[in-house]
PDB file of C-alpha atoms and ligand atoms in Angstrom:
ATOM      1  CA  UNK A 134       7.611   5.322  12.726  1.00  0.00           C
ATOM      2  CA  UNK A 135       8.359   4.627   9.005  1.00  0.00           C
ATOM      3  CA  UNK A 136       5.986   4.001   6.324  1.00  0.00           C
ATOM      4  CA  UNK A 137       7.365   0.536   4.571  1.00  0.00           C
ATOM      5  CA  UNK A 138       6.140   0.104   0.918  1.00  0.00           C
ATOM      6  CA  UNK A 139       6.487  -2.910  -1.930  1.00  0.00           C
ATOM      7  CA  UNK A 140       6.411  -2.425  -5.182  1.00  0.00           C
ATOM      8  CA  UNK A 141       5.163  -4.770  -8.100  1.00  0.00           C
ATOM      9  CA  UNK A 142       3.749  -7.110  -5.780  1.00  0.00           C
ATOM     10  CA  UNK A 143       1.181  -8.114  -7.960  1.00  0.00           C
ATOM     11  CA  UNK A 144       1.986 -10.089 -11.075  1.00  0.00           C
ATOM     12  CA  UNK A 145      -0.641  -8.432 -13.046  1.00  0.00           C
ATOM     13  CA  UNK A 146      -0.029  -4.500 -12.456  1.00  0.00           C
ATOM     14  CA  UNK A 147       3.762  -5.237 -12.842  1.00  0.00           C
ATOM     15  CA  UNK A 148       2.990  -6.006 -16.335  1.00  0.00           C
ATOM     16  CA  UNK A 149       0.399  -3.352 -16.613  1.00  0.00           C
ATOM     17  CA  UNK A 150       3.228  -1.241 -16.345  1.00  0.00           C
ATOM     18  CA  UNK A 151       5.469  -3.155 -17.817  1.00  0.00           C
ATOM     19  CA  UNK A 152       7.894  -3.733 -15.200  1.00  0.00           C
ATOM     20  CA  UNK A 153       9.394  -7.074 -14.715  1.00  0.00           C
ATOM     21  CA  UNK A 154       7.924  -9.635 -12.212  1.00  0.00           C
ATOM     22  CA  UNK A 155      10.545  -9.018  -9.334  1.00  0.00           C
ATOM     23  CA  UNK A 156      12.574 -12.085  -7.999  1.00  0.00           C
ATOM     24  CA  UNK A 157      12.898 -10.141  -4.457  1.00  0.00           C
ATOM     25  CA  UNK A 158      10.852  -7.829  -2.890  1.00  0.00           C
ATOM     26  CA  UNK A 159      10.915  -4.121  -4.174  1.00  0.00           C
ATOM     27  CA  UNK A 160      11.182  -2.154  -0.943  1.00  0.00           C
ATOM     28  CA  UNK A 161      10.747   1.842  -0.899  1.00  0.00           C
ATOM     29  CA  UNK A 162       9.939   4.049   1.905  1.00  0.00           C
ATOM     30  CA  UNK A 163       7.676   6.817   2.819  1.00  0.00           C
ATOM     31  CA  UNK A 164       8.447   9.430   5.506  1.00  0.00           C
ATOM     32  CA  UNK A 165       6.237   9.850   8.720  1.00  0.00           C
ATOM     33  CA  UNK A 166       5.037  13.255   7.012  1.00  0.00           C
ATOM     34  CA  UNK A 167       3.028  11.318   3.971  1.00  0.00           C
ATOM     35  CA  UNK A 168       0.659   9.907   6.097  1.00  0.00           C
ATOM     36  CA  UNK A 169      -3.271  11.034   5.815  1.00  0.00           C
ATOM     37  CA  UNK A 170      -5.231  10.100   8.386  1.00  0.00           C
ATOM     38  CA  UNK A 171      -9.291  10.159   9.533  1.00  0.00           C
ATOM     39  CA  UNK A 172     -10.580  10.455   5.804  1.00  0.00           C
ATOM     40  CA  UNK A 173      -9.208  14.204   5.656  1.00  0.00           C
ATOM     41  CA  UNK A 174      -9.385  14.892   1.861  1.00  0.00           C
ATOM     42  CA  UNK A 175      -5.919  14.669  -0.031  1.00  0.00           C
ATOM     43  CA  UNK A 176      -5.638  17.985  -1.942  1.00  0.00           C
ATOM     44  CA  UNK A 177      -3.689  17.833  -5.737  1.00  0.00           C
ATOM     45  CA  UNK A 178      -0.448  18.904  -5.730  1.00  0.00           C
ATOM     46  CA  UNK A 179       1.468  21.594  -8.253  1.00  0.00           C
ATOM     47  CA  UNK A 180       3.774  19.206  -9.097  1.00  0.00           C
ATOM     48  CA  UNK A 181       2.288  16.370 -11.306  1.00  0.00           C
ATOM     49  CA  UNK A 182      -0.109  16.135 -14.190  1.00  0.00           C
ATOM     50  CA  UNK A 183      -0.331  12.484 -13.376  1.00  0.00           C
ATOM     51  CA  UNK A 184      -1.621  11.454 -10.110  1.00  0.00           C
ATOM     52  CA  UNK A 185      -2.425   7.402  -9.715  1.00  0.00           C
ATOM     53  CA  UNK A 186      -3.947   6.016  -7.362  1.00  0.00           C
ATOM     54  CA  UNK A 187      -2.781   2.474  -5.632  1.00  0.00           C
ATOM     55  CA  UNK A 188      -4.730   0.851  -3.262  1.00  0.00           C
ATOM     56  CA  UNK A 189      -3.155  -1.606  -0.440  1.00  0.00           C
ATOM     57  CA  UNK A 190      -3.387  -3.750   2.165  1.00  0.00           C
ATOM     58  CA  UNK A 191      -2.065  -2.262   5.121  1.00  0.00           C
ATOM     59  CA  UNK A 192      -0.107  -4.239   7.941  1.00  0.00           C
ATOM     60  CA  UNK A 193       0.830  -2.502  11.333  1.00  0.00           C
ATOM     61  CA  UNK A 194       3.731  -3.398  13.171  1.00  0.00           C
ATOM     62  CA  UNK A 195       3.395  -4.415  16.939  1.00  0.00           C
ATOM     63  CA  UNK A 196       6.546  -5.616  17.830  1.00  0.00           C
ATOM     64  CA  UNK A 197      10.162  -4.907  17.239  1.00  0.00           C
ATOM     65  CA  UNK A 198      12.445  -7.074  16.000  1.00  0.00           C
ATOM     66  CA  UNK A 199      15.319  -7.412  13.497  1.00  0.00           C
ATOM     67  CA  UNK A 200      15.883 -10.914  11.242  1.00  0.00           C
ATOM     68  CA  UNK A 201      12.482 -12.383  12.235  1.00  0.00           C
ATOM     69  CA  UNK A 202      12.313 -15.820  11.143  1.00  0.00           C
ATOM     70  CA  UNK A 203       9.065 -16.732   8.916  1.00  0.00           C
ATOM     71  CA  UNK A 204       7.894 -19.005  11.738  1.00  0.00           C
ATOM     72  CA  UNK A 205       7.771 -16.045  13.949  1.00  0.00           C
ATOM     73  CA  UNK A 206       6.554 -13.197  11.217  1.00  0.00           C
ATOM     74  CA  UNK A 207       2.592 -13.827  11.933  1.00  0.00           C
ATOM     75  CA  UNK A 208       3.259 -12.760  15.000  1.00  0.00           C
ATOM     76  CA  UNK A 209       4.278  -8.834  14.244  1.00  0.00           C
ATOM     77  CA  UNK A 210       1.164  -7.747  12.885  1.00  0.00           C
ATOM     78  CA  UNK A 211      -2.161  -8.112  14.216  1.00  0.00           C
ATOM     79  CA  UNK A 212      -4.306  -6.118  12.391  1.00  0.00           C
ATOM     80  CA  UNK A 213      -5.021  -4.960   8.696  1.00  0.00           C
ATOM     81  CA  UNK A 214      -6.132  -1.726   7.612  1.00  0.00           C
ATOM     82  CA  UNK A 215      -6.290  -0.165   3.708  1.00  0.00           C
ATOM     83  CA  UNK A 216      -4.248   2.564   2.155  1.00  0.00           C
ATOM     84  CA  UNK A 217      -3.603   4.415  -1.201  1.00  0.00           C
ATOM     85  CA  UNK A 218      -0.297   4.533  -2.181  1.00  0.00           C
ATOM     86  CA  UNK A 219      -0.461   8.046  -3.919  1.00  0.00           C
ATOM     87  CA  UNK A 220       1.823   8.461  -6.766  1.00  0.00           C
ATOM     88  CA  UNK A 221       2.761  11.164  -9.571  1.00  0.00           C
ATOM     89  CA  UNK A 222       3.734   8.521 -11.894  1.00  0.00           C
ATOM     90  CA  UNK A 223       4.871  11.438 -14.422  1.00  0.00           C
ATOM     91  CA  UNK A 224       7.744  11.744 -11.790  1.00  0.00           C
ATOM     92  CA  UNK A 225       8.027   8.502 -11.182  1.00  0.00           C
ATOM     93  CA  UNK A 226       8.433   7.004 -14.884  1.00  0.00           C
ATOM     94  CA  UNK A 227      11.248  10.616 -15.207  1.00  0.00           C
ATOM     95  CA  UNK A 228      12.831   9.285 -12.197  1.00  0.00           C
ATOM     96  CA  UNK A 229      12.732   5.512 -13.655  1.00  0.00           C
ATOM     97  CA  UNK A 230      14.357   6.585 -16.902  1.00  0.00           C
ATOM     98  CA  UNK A 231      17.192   8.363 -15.187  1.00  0.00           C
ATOM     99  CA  UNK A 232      17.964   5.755 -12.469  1.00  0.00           C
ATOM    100  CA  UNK A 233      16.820   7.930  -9.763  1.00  0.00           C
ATOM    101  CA  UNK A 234      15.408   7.346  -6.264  1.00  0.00           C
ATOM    102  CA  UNK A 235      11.874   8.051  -6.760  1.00  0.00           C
ATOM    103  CA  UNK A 236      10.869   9.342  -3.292  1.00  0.00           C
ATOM    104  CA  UNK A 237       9.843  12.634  -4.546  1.00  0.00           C
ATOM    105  CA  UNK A 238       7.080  10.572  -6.679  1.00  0.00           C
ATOM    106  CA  UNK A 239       6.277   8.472  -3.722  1.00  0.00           C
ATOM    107  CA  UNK A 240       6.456  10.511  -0.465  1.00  0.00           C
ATOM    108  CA  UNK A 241       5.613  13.957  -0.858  1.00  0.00           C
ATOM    109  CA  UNK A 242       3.321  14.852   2.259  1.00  0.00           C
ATOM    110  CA  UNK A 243      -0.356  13.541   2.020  1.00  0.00           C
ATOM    111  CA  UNK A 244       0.605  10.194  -0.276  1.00  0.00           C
ATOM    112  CA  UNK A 245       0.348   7.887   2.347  1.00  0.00           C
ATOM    113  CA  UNK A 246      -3.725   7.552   3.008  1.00  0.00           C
ATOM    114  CA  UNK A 247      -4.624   5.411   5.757  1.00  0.00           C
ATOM    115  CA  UNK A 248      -7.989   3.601   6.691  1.00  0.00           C
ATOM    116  CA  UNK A 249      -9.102   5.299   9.907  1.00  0.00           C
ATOM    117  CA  UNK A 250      -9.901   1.924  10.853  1.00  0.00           C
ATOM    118  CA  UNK A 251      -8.434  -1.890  10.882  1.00  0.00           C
ATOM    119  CA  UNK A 252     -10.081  -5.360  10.828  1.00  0.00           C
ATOM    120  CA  UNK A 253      -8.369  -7.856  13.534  1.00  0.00           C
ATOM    121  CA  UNK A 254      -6.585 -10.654  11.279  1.00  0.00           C
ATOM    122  CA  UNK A 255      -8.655 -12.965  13.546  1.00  0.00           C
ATOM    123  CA  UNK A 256     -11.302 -11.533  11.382  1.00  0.00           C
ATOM    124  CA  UNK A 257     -10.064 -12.735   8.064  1.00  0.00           C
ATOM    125  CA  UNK A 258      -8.142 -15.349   5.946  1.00  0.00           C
ATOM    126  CA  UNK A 259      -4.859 -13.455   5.885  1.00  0.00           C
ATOM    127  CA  UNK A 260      -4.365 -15.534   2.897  1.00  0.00           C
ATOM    128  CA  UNK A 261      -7.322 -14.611   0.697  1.00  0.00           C
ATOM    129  CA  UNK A 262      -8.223 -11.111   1.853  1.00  0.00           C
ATOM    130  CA  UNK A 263     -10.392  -9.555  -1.004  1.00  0.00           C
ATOM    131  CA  UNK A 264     -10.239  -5.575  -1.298  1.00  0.00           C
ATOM    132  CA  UNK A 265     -11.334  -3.119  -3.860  1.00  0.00           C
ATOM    133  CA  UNK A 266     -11.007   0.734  -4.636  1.00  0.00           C
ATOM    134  CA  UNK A 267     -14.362   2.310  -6.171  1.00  0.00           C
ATOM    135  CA  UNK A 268     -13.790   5.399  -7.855  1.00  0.00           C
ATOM    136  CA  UNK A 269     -16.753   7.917  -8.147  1.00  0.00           C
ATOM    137  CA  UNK A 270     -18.941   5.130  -7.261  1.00  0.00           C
ATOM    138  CA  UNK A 271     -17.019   2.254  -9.896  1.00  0.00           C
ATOM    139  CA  UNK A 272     -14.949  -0.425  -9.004  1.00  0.00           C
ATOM    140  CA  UNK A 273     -11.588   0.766 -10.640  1.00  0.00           C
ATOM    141  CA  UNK A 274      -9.277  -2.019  -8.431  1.00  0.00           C
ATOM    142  CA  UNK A 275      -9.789  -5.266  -6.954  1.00  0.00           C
ATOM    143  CA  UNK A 276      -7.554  -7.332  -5.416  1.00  0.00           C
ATOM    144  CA  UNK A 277      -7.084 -10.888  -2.736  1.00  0.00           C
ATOM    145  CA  UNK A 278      -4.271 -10.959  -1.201  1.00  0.00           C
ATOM    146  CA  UNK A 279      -4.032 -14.888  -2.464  1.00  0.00           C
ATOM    147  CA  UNK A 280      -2.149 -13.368  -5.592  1.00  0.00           C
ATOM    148  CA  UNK A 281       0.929 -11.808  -4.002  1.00  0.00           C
ATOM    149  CA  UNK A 282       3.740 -12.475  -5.284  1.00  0.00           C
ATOM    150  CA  UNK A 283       6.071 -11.670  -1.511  1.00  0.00           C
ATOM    151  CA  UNK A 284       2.976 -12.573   1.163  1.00  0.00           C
ATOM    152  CA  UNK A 285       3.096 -10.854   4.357  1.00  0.00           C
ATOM    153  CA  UNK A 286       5.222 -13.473   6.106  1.00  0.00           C
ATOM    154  CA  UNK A 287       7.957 -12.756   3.003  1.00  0.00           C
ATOM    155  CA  UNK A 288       7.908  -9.267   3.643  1.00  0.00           C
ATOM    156  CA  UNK A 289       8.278  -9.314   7.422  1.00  0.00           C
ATOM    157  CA  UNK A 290      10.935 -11.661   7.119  1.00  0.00           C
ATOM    158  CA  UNK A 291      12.466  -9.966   3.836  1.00  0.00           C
ATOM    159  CA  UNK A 292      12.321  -6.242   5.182  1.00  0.00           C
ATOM    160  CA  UNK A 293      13.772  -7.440   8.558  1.00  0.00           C
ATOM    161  CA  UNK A 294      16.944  -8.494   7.289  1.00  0.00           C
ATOM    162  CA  UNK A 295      17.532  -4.928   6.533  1.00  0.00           C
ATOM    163  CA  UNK A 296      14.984  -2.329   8.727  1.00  0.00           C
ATOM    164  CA  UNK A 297      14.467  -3.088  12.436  1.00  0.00           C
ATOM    165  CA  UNK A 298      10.898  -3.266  12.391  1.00  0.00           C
ATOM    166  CA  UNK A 299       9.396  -1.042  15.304  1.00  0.00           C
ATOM    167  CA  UNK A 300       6.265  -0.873  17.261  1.00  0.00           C
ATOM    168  CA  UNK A 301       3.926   1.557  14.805  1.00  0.00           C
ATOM    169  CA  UNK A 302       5.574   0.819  11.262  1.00  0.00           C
ATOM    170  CA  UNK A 303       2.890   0.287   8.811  1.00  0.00           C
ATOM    171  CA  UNK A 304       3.718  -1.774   5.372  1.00  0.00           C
ATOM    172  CA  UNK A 305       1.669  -0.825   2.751  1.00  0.00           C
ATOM    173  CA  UNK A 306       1.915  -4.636   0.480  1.00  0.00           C
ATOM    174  CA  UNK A 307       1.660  -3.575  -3.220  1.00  0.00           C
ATOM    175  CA  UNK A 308      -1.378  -2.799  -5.361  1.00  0.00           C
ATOM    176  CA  UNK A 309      -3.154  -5.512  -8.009  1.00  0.00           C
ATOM    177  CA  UNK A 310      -3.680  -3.990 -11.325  1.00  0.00           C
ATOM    178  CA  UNK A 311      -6.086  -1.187 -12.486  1.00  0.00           C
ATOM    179  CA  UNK A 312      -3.915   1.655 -11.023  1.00  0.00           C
ATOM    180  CA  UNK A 313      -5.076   4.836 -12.689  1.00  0.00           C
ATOM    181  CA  UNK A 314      -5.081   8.736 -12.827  1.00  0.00           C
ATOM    182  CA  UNK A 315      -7.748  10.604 -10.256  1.00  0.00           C
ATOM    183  CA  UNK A 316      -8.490  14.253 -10.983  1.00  0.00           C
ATOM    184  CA  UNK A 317      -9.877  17.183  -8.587  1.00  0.00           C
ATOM    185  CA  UNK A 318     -13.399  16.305  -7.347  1.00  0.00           C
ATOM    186  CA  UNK A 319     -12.411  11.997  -7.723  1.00  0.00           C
ATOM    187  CA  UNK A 320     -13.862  10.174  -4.710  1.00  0.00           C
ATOM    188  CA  UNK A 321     -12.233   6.998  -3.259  1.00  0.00           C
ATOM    189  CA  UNK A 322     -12.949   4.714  -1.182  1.00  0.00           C
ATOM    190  CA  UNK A 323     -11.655   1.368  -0.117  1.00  0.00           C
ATOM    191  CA  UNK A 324     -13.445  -1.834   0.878  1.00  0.00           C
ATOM    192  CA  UNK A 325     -11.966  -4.636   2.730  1.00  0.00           C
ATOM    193  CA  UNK A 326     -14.117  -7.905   2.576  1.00  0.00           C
ATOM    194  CA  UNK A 327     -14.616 -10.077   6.093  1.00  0.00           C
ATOM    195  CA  UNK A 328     -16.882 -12.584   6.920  1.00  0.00           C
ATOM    196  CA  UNK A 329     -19.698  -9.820   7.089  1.00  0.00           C
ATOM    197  CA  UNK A 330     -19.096  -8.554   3.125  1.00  0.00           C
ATOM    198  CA  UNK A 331     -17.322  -5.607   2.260  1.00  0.00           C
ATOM    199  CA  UNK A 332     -16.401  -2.960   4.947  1.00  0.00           C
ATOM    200  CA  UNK A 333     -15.907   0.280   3.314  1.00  0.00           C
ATOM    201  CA  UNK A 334     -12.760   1.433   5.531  1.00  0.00           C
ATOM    202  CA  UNK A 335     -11.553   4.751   3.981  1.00  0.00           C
ATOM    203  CA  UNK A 336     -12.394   7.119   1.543  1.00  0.00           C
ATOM    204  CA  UNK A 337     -10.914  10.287   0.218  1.00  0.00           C
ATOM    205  CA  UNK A 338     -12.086  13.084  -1.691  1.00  0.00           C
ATOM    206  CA  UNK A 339      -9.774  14.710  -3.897  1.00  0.00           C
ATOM    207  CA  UNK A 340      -9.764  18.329  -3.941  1.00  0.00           C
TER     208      UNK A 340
HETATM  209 MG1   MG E 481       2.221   0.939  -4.341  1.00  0.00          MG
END
């Protein structure tokens, strides 16, 4: 399986880190090894002073299929989850400045954290799907999905064209604004709103 990411997908934290609103997509990739699964804490690595977090909407892939056609994209995902899109942004803006892949910012092992659990889109307006990130207790992000700038049908469609999507592929669809540095002892956790009010779906302690 392959861990699908975009980038700047969100007007607002583009600019709060003063990247330009994309005209396509940003696409990235994490390998199979960044995933963290069942709420298992995510533990700070050596490597970065400067560890963000990025909360997402999660989509997981239940079809294959190569070139799908936006009529047809609702049709390869059928439920949505939450992750945190770790990131040493430290690396990240080094790897920026150079014109450098930035994988090793993106998908070290662990920096791919995924919600345990996932809401059935038959559950939700796919359109308008309102999720936060409290930190230590305090709302740090909040986002609804009616803001995307690529919405999931552009991204299945968009990705396609280049990745055959597969059975198990998860696309993590970009983080709204408030992205920000977590520290040993941080708790996360990630609520996805339904009819019901918020479900808290993951968290992670930081250790
Ligand atoms: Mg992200």
């Amino acid at each position: 399986m392959k861990i699908i990411c975009i980038g700047r997908n969100y007007a607002e934290h583009a600019r709060e880190l003063n990247n330009p609103v994309p005209g396509k997509p940003v696409v990235f990739m994490k390998p199979s090894t960044a995933l963290l699964v069942n709420n298992k804490p995510f533990y700070y690595p050596a490597f970065t002073q400067d560890l963000h977090h990025e909360l997402e909407v999660v989509l997981r892939i239940v079809k294959n299929g190569r070139h799908v056609q936006p009529e047809h994209a609702d049709a390869y995902y059928e439920e949505i989850g939450l992750g945190i899109d770790f990131t040493a942004r430290d690396i990240q803006q080094a790897c920026k400045e150079k014109g450098h892949p930035w994988e090793i910012a993106k998908g070290f092992d662990n920096s791919a954290v995924l919600s345990p659990e996932f809401i059935s889109k038959s559950e939700l307006d796919t359109n308008s799907i309102k999720f936060e990130l409290k930190k230590n207790g305090e709302t740090v992000q909040s986002g609804d999905t009616s803001h995307l700038l690529f919405s999931f049908r552009d991204i299945i469609v968009y990705v396609s064209q280049y990745f055959k999507l597969q059975t198990g592929d998860l696309i993590y669809t970009g983080t709204p604004a408030g992205v920000g540095p977590v520290k040993v002892g941080d708790l996360l956790e990630g609520y996805l709103h339904t009819k019901d009010g918020p479900q808290k779906l993951l968290h992670c302690n930081v250790k």
